[in-house]
PDB file of C-alpha atoms in Angstrom:
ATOM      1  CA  UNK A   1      73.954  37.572 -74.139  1.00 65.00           C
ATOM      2  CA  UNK A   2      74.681  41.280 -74.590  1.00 88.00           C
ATOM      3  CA  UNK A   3      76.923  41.029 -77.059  1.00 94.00           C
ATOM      4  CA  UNK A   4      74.823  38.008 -79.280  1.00 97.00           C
ATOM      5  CA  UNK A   5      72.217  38.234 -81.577  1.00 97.00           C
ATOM      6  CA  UNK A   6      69.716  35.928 -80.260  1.00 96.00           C
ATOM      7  CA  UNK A   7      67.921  34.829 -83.772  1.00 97.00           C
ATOM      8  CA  UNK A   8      71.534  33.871 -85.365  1.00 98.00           C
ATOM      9  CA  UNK A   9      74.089  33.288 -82.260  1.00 97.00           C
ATOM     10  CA  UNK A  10      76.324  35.803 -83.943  1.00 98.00           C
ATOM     11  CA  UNK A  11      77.782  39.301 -82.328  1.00 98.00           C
ATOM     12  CA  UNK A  12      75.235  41.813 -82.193  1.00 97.00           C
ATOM     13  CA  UNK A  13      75.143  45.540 -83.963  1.00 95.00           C
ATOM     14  CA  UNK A  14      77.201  46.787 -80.698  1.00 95.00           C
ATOM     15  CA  UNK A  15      79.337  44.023 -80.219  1.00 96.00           C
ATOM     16  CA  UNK A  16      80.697  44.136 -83.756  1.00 96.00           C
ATOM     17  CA  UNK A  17      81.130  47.480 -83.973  1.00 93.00           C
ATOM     18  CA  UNK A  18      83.601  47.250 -80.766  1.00 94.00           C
ATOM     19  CA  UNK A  19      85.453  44.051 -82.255  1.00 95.00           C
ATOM     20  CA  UNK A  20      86.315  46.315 -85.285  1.00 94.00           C
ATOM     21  CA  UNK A  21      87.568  49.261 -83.003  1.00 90.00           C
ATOM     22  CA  UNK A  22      89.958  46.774 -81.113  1.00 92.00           C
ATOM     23  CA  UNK A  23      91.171  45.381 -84.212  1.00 92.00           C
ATOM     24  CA  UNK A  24      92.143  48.477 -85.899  1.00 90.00           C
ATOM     25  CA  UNK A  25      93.333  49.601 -82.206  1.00 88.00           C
ATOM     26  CA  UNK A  26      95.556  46.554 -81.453  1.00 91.00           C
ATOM     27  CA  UNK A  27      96.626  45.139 -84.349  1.00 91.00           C
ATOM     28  CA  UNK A  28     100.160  46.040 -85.521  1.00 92.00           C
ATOM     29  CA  UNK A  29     100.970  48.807 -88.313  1.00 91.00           C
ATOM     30  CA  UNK A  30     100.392  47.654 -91.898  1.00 91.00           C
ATOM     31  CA  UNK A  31      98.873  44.134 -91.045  1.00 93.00           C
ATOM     32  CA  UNK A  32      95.838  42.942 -93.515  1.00 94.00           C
ATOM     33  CA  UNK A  33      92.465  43.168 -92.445  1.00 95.00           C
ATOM     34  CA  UNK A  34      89.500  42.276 -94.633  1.00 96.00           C
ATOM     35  CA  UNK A  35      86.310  43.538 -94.060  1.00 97.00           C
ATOM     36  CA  UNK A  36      83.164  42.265 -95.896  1.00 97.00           C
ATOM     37  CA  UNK A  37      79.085  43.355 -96.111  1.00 97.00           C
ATOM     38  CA  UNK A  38      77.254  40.404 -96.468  1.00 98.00           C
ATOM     39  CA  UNK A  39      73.385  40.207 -97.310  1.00 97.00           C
ATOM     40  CA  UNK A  40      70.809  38.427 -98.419  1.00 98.00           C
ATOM     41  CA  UNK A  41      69.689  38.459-101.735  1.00 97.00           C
ATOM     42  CA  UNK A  42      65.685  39.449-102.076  1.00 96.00           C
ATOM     43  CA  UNK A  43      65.084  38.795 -98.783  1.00 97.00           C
ATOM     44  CA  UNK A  44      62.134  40.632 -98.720  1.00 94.00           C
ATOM     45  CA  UNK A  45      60.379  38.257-101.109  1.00 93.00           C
ATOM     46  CA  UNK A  46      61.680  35.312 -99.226  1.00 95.00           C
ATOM     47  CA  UNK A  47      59.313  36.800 -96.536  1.00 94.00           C
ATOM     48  CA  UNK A  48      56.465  38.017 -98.454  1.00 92.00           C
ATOM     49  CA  UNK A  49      56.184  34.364-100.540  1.00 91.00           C
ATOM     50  CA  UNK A  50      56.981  32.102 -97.565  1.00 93.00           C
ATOM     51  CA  UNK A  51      56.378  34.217 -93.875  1.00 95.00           C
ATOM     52  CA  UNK A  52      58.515  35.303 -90.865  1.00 95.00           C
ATOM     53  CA  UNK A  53      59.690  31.920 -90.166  1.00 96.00           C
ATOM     54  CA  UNK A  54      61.154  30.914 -93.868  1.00 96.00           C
ATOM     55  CA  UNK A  55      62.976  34.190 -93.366  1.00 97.00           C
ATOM     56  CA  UNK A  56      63.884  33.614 -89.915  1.00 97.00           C
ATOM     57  CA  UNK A  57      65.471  30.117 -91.017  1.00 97.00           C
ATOM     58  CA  UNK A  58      67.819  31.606 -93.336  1.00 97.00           C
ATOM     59  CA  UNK A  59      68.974  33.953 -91.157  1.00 98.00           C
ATOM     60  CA  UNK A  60      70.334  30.997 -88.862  1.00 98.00           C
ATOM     61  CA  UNK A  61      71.270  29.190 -91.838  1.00 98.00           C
ATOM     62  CA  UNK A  62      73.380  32.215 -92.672  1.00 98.00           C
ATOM     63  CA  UNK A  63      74.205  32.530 -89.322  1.00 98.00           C
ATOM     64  CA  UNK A  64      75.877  29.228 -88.423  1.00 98.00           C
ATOM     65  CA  UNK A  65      78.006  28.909 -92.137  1.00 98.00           C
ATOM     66  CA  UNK A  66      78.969  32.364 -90.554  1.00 98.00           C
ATOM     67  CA  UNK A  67      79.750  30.742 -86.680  1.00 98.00           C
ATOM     68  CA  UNK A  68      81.717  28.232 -88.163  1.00 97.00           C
ATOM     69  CA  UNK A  69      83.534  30.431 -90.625  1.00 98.00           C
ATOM     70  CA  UNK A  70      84.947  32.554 -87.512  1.00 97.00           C
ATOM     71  CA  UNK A  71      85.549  29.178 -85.494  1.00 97.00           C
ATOM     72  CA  UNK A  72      87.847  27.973 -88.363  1.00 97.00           C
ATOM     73  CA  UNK A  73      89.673  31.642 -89.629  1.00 96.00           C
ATOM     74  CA  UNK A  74      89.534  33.561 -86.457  1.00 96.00           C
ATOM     75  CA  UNK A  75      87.280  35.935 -88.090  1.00 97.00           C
ATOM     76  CA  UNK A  76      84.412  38.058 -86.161  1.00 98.00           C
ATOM     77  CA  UNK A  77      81.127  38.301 -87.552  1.00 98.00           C
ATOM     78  CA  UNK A  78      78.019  40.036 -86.635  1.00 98.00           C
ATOM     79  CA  UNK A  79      74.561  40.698 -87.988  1.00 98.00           C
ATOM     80  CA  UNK A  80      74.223  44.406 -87.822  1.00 96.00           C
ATOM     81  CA  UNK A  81      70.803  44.725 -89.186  1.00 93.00           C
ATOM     82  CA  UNK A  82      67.835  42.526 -91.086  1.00 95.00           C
ATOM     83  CA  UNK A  83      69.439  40.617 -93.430  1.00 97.00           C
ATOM     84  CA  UNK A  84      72.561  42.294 -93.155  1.00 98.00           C
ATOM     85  CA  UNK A  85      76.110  40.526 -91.896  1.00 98.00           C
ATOM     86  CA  UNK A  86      79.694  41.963 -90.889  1.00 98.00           C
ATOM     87  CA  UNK A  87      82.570  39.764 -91.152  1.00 98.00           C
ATOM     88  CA  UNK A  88      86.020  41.460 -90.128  1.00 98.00           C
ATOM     89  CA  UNK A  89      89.198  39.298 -91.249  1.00 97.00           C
ATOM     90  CA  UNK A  90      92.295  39.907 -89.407  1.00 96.00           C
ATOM     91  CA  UNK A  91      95.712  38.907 -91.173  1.00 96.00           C
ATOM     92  CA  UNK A  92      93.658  38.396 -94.295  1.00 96.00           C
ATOM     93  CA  UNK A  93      94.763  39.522 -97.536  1.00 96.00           C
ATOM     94  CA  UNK A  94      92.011  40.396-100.077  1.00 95.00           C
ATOM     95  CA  UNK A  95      92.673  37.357-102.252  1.00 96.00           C
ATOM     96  CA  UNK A  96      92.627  34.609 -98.917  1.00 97.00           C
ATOM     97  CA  UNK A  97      89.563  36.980 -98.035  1.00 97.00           C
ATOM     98  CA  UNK A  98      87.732  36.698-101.463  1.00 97.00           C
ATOM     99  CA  UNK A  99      88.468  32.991-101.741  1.00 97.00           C
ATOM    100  CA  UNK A 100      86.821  32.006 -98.417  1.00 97.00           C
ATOM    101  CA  UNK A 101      83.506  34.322 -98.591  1.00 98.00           C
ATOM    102  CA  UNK A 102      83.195  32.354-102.132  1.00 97.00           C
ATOM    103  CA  UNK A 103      83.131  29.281 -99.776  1.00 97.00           C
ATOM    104  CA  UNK A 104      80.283  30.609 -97.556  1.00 97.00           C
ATOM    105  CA  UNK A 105      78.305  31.506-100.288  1.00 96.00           C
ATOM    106  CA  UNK A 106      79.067  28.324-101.942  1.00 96.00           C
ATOM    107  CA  UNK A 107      78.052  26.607 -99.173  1.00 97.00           C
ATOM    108  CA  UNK A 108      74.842  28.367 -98.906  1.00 97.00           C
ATOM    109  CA  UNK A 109      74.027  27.379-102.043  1.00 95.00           C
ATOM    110  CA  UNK A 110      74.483  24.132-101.752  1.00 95.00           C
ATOM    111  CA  UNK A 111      71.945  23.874 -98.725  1.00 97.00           C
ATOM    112  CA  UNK A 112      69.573  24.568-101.321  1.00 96.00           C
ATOM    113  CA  UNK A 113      67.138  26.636 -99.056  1.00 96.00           C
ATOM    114  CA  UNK A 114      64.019  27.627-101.356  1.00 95.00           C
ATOM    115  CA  UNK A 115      63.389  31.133-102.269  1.00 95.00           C
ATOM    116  CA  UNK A 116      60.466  31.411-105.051  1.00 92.00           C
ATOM    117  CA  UNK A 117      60.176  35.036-105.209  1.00 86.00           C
ATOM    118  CA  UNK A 118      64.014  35.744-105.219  1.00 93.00           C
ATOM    119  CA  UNK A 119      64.799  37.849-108.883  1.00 92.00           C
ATOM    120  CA  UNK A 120      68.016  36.024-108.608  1.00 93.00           C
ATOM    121  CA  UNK A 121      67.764  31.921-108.409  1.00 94.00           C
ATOM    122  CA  UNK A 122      65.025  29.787-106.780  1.00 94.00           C
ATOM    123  CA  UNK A 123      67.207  29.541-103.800  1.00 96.00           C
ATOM    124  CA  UNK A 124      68.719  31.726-101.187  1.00 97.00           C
ATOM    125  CA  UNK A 125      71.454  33.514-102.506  1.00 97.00           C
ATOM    126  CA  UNK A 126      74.391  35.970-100.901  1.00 97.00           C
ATOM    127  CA  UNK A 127      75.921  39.134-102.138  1.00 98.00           C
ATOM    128  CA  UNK A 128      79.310  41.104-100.846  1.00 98.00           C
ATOM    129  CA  UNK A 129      81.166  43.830-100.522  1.00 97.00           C
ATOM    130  CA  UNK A 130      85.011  43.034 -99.358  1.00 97.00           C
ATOM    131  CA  UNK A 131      87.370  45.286 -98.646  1.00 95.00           C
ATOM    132  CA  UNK A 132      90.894  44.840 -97.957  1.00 94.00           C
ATOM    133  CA  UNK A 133      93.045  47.572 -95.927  1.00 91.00           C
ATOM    134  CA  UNK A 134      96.779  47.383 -94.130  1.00 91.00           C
ATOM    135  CA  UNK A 135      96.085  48.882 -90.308  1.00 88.00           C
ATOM    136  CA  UNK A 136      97.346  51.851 -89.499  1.00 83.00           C
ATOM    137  CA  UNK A 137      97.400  53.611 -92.444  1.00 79.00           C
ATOM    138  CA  UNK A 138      95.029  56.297 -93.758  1.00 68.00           C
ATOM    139  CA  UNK A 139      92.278  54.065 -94.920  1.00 64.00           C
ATOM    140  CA  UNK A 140      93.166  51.212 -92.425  1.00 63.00           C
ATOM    141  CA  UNK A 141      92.690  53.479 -89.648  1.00 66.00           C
ATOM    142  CA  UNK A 142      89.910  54.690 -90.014  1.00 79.00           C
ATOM    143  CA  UNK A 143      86.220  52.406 -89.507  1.00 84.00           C
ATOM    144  CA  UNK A 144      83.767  54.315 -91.236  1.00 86.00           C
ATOM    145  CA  UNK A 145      86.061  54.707 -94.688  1.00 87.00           C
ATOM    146  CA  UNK A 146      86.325  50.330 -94.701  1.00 89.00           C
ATOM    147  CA  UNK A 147      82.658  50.103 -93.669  1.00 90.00           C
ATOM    148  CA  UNK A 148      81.554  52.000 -96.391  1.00 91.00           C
ATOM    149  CA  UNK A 149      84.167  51.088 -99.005  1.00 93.00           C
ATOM    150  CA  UNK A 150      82.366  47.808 -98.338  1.00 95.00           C
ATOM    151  CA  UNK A 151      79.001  48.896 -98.472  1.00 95.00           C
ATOM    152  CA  UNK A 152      79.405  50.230-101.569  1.00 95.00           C
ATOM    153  CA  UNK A 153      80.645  47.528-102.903  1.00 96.00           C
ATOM    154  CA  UNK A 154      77.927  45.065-101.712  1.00 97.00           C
ATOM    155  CA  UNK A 155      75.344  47.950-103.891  1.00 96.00           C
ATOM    156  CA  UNK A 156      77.376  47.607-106.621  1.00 96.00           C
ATOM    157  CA  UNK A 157      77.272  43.601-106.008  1.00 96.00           C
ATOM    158  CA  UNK A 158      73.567  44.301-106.052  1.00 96.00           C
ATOM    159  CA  UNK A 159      73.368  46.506-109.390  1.00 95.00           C
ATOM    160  CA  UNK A 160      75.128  43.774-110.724  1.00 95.00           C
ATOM    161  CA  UNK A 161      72.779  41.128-110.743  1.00 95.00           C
ATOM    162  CA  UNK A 162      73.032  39.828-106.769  1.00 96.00           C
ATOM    163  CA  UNK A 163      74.540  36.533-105.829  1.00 96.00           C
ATOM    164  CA  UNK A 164      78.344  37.748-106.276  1.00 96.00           C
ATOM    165  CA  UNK A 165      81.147  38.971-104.364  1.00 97.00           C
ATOM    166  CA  UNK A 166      82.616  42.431-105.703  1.00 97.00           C
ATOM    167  CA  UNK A 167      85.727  44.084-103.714  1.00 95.00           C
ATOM    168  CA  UNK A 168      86.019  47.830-103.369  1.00 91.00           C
ATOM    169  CA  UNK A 169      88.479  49.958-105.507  1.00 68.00           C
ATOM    170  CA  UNK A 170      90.959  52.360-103.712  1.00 52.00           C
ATOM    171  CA  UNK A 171      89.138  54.949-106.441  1.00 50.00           C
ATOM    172  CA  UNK A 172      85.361  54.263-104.722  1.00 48.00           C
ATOM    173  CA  UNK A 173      83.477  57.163-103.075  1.00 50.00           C
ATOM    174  CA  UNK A 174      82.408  56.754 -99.633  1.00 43.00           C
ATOM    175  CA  UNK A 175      79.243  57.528 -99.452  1.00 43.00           C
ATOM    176  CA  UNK A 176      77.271  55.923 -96.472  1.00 42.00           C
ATOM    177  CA  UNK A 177      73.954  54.208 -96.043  1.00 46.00           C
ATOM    178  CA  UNK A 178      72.140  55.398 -92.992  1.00 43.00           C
ATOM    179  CA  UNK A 179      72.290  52.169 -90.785  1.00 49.00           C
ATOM    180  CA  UNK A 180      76.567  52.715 -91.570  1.00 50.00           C
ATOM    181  CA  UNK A 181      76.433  56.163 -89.969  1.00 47.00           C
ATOM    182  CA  UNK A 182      74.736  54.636 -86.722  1.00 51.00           C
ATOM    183  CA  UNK A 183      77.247  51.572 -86.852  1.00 54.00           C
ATOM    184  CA  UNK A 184      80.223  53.788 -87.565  1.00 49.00           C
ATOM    185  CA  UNK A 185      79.226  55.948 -84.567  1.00 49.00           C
ATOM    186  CA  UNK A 186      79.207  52.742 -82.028  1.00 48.00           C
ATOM    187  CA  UNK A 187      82.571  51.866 -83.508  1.00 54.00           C
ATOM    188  CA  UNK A 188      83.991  55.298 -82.970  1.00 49.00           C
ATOM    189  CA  UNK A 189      83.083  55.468 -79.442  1.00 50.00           C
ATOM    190  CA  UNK A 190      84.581  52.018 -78.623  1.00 50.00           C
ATOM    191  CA  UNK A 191      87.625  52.721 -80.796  1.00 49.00           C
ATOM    192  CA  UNK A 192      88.694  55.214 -77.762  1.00 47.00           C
ATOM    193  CA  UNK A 193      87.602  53.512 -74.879  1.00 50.00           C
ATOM    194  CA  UNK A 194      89.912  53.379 -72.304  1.00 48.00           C
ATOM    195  CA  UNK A 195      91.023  49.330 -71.710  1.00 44.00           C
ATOM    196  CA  UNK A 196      90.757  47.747 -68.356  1.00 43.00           C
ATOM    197  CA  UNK A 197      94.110  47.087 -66.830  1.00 43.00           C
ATOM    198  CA  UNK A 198      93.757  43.483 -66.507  1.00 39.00           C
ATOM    199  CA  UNK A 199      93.860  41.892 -62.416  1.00 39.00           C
ATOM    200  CA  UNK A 200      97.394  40.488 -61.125  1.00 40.00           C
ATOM    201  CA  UNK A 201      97.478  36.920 -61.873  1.00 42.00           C
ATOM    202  CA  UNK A 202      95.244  36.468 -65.184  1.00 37.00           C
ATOM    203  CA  UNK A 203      97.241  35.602 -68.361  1.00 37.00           C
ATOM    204  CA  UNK A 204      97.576  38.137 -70.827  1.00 36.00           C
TER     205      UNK A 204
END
């Protein structure tokens, strides 16, 4: 229960920060890994026009497209904040990445879950950043640079007109919200914690 958000069932802030710092760790030299900012659209409103609790539904409505997303792609995803989501995709190029976030907010909008003060559609709606990086390399190694590459990209998904995907540009600035910095911090520290030698015995 440390490691779960207990309104979704997802990773927590922590936990996802850590699962990003073992991937970029562990995996092998110049493999894909996708990384996408996920949020929901007016969310705000959603609360203000229906309460806490139509809020607090599409948050687990977001979260369990998003538990059985990692279930079926071996993805990790976390809510790291409000209405705020962080899905890391391992051996994912950017178009395999692209095409199944389209399916999760596809699928979102086909539950058809009502949002009357949303600017965008009289439903909940998703935006995201994606960002694609090979491990190991300059920007694949290093957290903060593909958390933010993302995060900028989900603002310009939002200056766009919400409910879209857009995927950061090698040419984007990375400039940081200030939840990122705190995020990118927890990631850092885990990304050089020393691993426990595992017990004689226990599979690898």
């Amino acid at each position: 229960m440390a490691f779960t958000d207990a309104l979704t069932g997802l990773r927590n802030r922590k936990a996802i920060g850590e699962d990003l710092a073992g991937l970029l760790r562990d995996s092998p030299v110049g493999e894909a890994l996708s990384v996408a900012m996920i949020d929901i659209d007016d969310f705000k409103h959603l609360n203000d026009s229906q309460g806490h609790q139509a809020g607090d539904r599409a948050l687990r409505a977001v979260g369990s497209l998003l538990l059985d997303f990692s279930r079926a792609h071996g993805a990790a995803c976390g809510r790291i904040g409000g209405e705020e989501f962080l899905v890391l995709m391992p051996r994912t190029t950017a178009d395999d990445a692209r095409s199944r976030i389209e399916v999760i907010v596809q699928d979102l909008d086909r539950m058809d879950i009502p949002n009357p003060g949303s600017r965008v559609a009289d439903r909940v709606t998703l935006s995201a950043g994606l960002v694609t990086a090979a491990t190991g390399t300059a920007e694949g190694g290093q957290p903060e640079l593909l958390m933010r590459r993302a995060d900028i990209a989900l603002y310009d998904a939002k200056k766009r007109g919400r409910n879209r995907i857009v995927t950061a540009t090698a040419s984007s600035e990375p400039t940081a919200a200030p939840g990122l910095r705190e995020l990118t911090t927890l990631v850092e520290h885990a990304r050089y914690r020393p691993v426990p030698e595992r017990s004689a015995g226990r599979r690898a």
